[in-house]
mmCIF file of C-alpha atoms in Angstrom:
data_model
loop_
_atom_site.group_PDB
_atom_site.id
_atom_site.type_symbol
_atom_site.label_atom_id
_atom_site.label_comp_id
_atom_site.label_asym_id
_atom_site.label_seq_id
_atom_site.Cartn_x
_atom_site.Cartn_y
_atom_site.Cartn_z
ATOM 1 C CA MET E 58 -0.030 0.018 0.029
ATOM 2 C CA LYS E 59 1.284 3.437 -0.923
ATOM 3 C CA ARG E 60 0.480 6.573 1.191
ATOM 4 C CA LEU E 61 0.853 10.087 -0.214
ATOM 5 C CA ASP E 62 0.291 13.440 1.426
ATOM 6 C CA ARG E 63 0.317 16.996 0.198
ATOM 7 C CA THR E 64 -0.518 20.495 1.444
ATOM 8 C CA LEU E 65 -1.336 23.530 -0.720
ATOM 9 C CA GLU E 66 -2.556 27.060 0.005
ATOM 10 C CA LEU E 67 -5.217 28.796 -2.024
ATOM 11 C CA GLY E 68 -6.457 32.385 -2.255
ATOM 12 C CA CYS E 69 -10.032 31.672 -1.066
ATOM 13 C CA SER E 70 -11.933 31.086 2.102
ATOM 14 C CA VAL E 71 -12.819 27.564 3.255
ATOM 15 C CA SER E 72 -16.541 28.057 2.474
ATOM 16 C CA GLU E 73 -15.651 29.391 -1.075
ATOM 17 C CA PHE E 74 -13.456 26.355 -1.660
ATOM 18 C CA TRP E 75 -16.107 23.842 -0.766
ATOM 19 C CA SER E 76 -18.763 25.851 -2.628
ATOM 20 C CA ARG E 77 -16.911 25.557 -5.826
ATOM 21 C CA PHE E 78 -14.998 22.322 -5.435
ATOM 22 C CA PHE E 79 -17.834 20.201 -4.047
ATOM 23 C CA ASP E 80 -21.140 21.984 -4.673
ATOM 24 C CA ASP E 81 -20.518 23.225 -8.223
ATOM 25 C CA GLU E 82 -20.918 20.324 -10.573
ATOM 26 C CA ALA E 83 -19.772 22.296 -13.639
ATOM 27 C CA PHE E 84 -16.568 23.247 -11.755
ATOM 28 C CA ALA E 85 -15.950 19.661 -10.631
ATOM 29 C CA THR E 86 -16.359 18.440 -14.202
ATOM 30 C CA ARG E 87 -14.031 21.109 -15.597
ATOM 31 C CA LEU E 88 -11.387 20.272 -12.914
ATOM 32 C CA TYR E 89 -11.215 16.699 -14.199
ATOM 33 C CA THR E 90 -11.551 17.257 -17.962
ATOM 34 C CA GLU E 91 -9.680 20.622 -18.373
ATOM 35 C CA GLY E 92 -7.487 20.632 -15.328
ATOM 36 C CA LEU E 93 -6.525 17.037 -15.094
ATOM 37 C CA GLY E 94 -6.997 15.990 -18.740
ATOM 38 C CA PHE E 95 -9.367 13.065 -18.054
ATOM 39 C CA VAL E 96 -11.145 11.584 -21.036
ATOM 40 C CA SER E 97 -14.536 12.199 -19.268
ATOM 41 C CA ALA E 98 -16.035 13.255 -15.940
ATOM 42 C CA GLU E 99 -19.671 13.203 -14.991
ATOM 43 C CA VAL E 100 -21.508 13.795 -11.742
ATOM 44 C CA VAL E 101 -23.944 10.931 -11.508
ATOM 45 C CA ARG E 102 -25.409 11.579 -8.132
ATOM 46 C CA LYS E 103 -25.212 14.614 -5.802
ATOM 47 C CA THR E 104 -26.698 15.465 -2.427
ATOM 48 C CA ALA E 105 -25.720 18.173 0.063
ATOM 49 C CA ASP E 106 -23.011 15.999 1.591
ATOM 50 C CA GLU E 107 -22.358 13.198 -0.990
ATOM 51 C CA ARG E 108 -21.130 13.142 -4.545
ATOM 52 C CA VAL E 109 -20.541 10.317 -6.920
ATOM 53 C CA MET E 110 -18.658 10.961 -10.172
ATOM 54 C CA ARG E 111 -17.907 8.657 -13.106
ATOM 55 C CA LEU E 112 -14.368 9.330 -14.203
ATOM 56 C CA VAL E 113 -12.231 8.032 -17.085
ATOM 57 C CA PRO E 114 -8.599 9.180 -16.707
ATOM 58 C CA ASN E 115 -6.136 9.413 -19.615
ATOM 59 C CA VAL E 116 -3.602 6.821 -18.392
ATOM 60 C CA LYS E 117 -0.928 4.787 -20.195
ATOM 61 C CA LEU E 118 -0.346 1.545 -18.388
ATOM 62 C CA PRO E 119 2.973 -0.317 -18.393
ATOM 63 C CA ASP E 120 2.834 -3.188 -20.875
ATOM 64 C CA ALA E 121 2.798 -5.798 -18.013
ATOM 65 C CA LEU E 122 -0.366 -4.324 -16.682
ATOM 66 C CA ALA E 123 -2.027 -3.392 -19.927
ATOM 67 C CA SER E 124 -1.976 -6.973 -21.238
ATOM 68 C CA LEU E 125 -3.449 -8.299 -17.932
ATOM 69 C CA LEU E 126 -5.882 -5.502 -17.177
ATOM 70 C CA LYS E 127 -7.744 -5.111 -20.434
ATOM 71 C CA GLY E 128 -10.576 -2.560 -20.609
ATOM 72 C CA THR E 129 -11.151 0.943 -19.524
ATOM 73 C CA LEU E 130 -9.702 2.471 -16.384
ATOM 74 C CA GLY E 131 -12.902 4.202 -15.678
ATOM 75 C CA TYR E 132 -14.124 4.305 -12.150
ATOM 76 C CA GLU E 133 -16.672 5.869 -9.755
ATOM 77 C CA ASP E 134 -15.323 8.290 -7.170
ATOM 78 C CA ARG E 135 -17.539 8.371 -4.100
ATOM 79 C CA ALA E 136 -17.101 11.373 -1.811
ATOM 80 C CA THR E 137 -18.624 12.478 1.469
ATOM 81 C CA LEU E 138 -18.261 15.956 2.792
ATOM 82 C CA ASP E 139 -18.451 16.628 6.539
ATOM 83 C CA ARG E 140 -19.003 20.402 6.541
ATOM 84 C CA GLU E 141 -18.504 20.642 10.311
ATOM 85 C CA THR E 142 -15.006 19.266 10.236
ATOM 86 C CA SER E 143 -14.298 20.534 6.715
ATOM 87 C CA ALA E 144 -13.152 17.087 5.588
ATOM 88 C CA LEU E 145 -14.038 15.169 2.398
ATOM 89 C CA SER E 146 -13.567 11.476 2.553
ATOM 90 C CA PHE E 147 -13.396 9.647 -0.737
ATOM 91 C CA ARG E 148 -13.037 6.162 -2.173
ATOM 92 C CA SER E 149 -12.582 5.048 -5.799
ATOM 93 C CA ALA E 150 -11.969 1.583 -7.098
ATOM 94 C CA ALA E 151 -10.885 0.816 -10.584
ATOM 95 C CA LEU E 152 -10.357 -2.417 -12.562
ATOM 96 C CA ALA E 153 -12.984 -4.390 -10.744
ATOM 97 C CA GLU E 154 -11.629 -3.482 -7.282
ATOM 98 C CA LYS E 155 -8.003 -4.330 -8.229
ATOM 99 C CA LEU E 156 -6.960 -0.744 -7.540
ATOM 100 C CA VAL E 157 -8.447 1.083 -4.622
ATOM 101 C CA THR E 158 -7.719 4.670 -3.649
ATOM 102 C CA THR E 159 -9.003 6.164 -0.526
ATOM 103 C CA GLY E 160 -8.342 9.394 1.279
ATOM 104 C CA VAL E 161 -9.291 12.586 3.041
ATOM 105 C CA ILE E 162 -9.128 16.170 1.951
ATOM 106 C CA ARG E 163 -9.075 18.603 4.830
ATOM 107 C CA VAL E 164 -9.468 22.386 4.319
ATOM 108 C CA GLU E 165 -8.676 24.971 7.053
ATOM 109 C CA PRO E 166 -8.346 28.709 7.246
ATOM 110 C CA ALA E 167 -4.901 30.088 6.425
ATOM 111 C CA GLY E 168 -5.307 33.849 7.084
ATOM 112 C CA GLU E 169 -7.645 36.392 5.671
ATOM 113 C CA GLY E 170 -9.138 35.111 2.425
ATOM 114 C CA ARG E 171 -6.990 32.112 2.299
ATOM 115 C CA CYS E 172 -7.264 28.346 3.048
ATOM 116 C CA ARG E 173 -4.916 25.407 3.343
ATOM 117 C CA ARG E 174 -5.868 22.130 1.783
ATOM 118 C CA ARG E 175 -4.261 18.947 3.115
ATOM 119 C CA ASP E 176 -4.606 15.671 1.208
ATOM 120 C CA GLU E 177 -4.004 12.210 2.598
ATOM 121 C CA VAL E 178 -4.284 9.372 0.068
ATOM 122 C CA ARG E 179 -3.802 5.678 0.188
ATOM 123 C CA ILE E 180 -3.361 3.476 -2.916
ATOM 124 C CA GLU E 181 -3.723 -0.316 -2.851
ATOM 125 C CA GLY E 182 -3.091 -2.629 -5.742
ATOM 126 C CA LYS E 183 -4.768 -6.017 -5.400
ATOM 127 C CA VAL E 184 -3.269 -8.101 -8.238
ATOM 128 C CA PHE E 185 -1.121 -11.003 -7.142
ATOM 129 C CA GLY E 186 2.427 -10.498 -8.260
ATOM 130 C CA LEU E 187 1.636 -7.091 -9.939
ATOM 131 C CA GLY E 188 0.116 -5.127 -7.017
ATOM 132 C CA GLY E 189 3.289 -3.195 -6.457
ATOM 133 C CA LEU E 190 3.575 -2.217 -10.039
ATOM 134 C CA LEU E 191 -0.031 -1.138 -10.081
ATOM 135 C CA GLU E 192 0.526 1.000 -6.932
ATOM 136 C CA GLN E 193 3.682 2.551 -8.472
ATOM 137 C CA THR E 194 1.804 3.370 -11.686
ATOM 138 C CA ALA E 195 -1.066 4.900 -9.674
ATOM 139 C CA GLU E 196 1.339 6.884 -7.441
ATOM 140 C CA LYS E 197 3.056 8.346 -10.601
ATOM 141 C CA GLU E 198 -0.204 9.371 -12.018
ATOM 142 C CA LEU E 199 -1.477 10.881 -8.752
ATOM 143 C CA LEU E 200 1.657 12.988 -8.387
ATOM 144 C CA GLN E 201 1.333 14.220 -12.004
ATOM 145 C CA SER E 202 -2.384 14.937 -11.371
ATOM 146 C CA TRP E 203 -1.615 16.838 -8.206
ATOM 147 C CA ALA E 204 0.695 19.127 -10.149
ATOM 148 C CA ARG E 205 -2.040 19.807 -12.845
ATOM 149 C CA GLU E 206 -4.709 20.136 -10.141
ATOM 150 C CA GLU E 207 -2.641 22.671 -8.244
ATOM 151 C CA ARG E 208 -2.218 24.832 -11.349
ATOM 152 C CA PHE E 209 -5.969 24.597 -12.153
ATOM 153 C CA LEU E 210 -7.007 25.401 -8.507
ATOM 154 C CA LYS E 211 -4.532 28.373 -8.202
ATOM 155 C CA SER E 212 -5.843 29.654 -11.532
ATOM 156 C CA ALA E 213 -9.412 29.429 -10.184
ATOM 157 C CA PHE E 214 -8.870 30.520 -6.651
ATOM 158 C CA GLY E 215 -5.569 32.381 -6.732
ATOM 159 C CA GLY E 216 -2.508 31.145 -4.983
#
């Protein structure tokens, strides 16, 4: 299992962050398609504190994985926002539960008109003999996505 953490500061309040990042379906879709370069992103279900998105990333798998794991890498991302603690918990599973990503995004005030976002992510590959390679590939993709996401969010919120 891989564990990754990151912190970034944005030029918006905590409430403005959640209002756009979680509540605004068009913003969420643009984040994935324009910001992260996903093939597709769609909000399939949304309530005040839960969101399910169907996502298809643009990922190139290593040959050892591509031959074994045929098909799309599309997955559902299930997220629950606890507005009182300002924490979003999420879980996504791709490749028929062979790759599971879970985590928490916490957002806190960081001064006047600013917030600090802290991400904690766990990646688990569940393919005998190839789980480590699957986790390494997912880790590489996540780190690249984080860099693209940071640029998109700083463009949207200021940095």
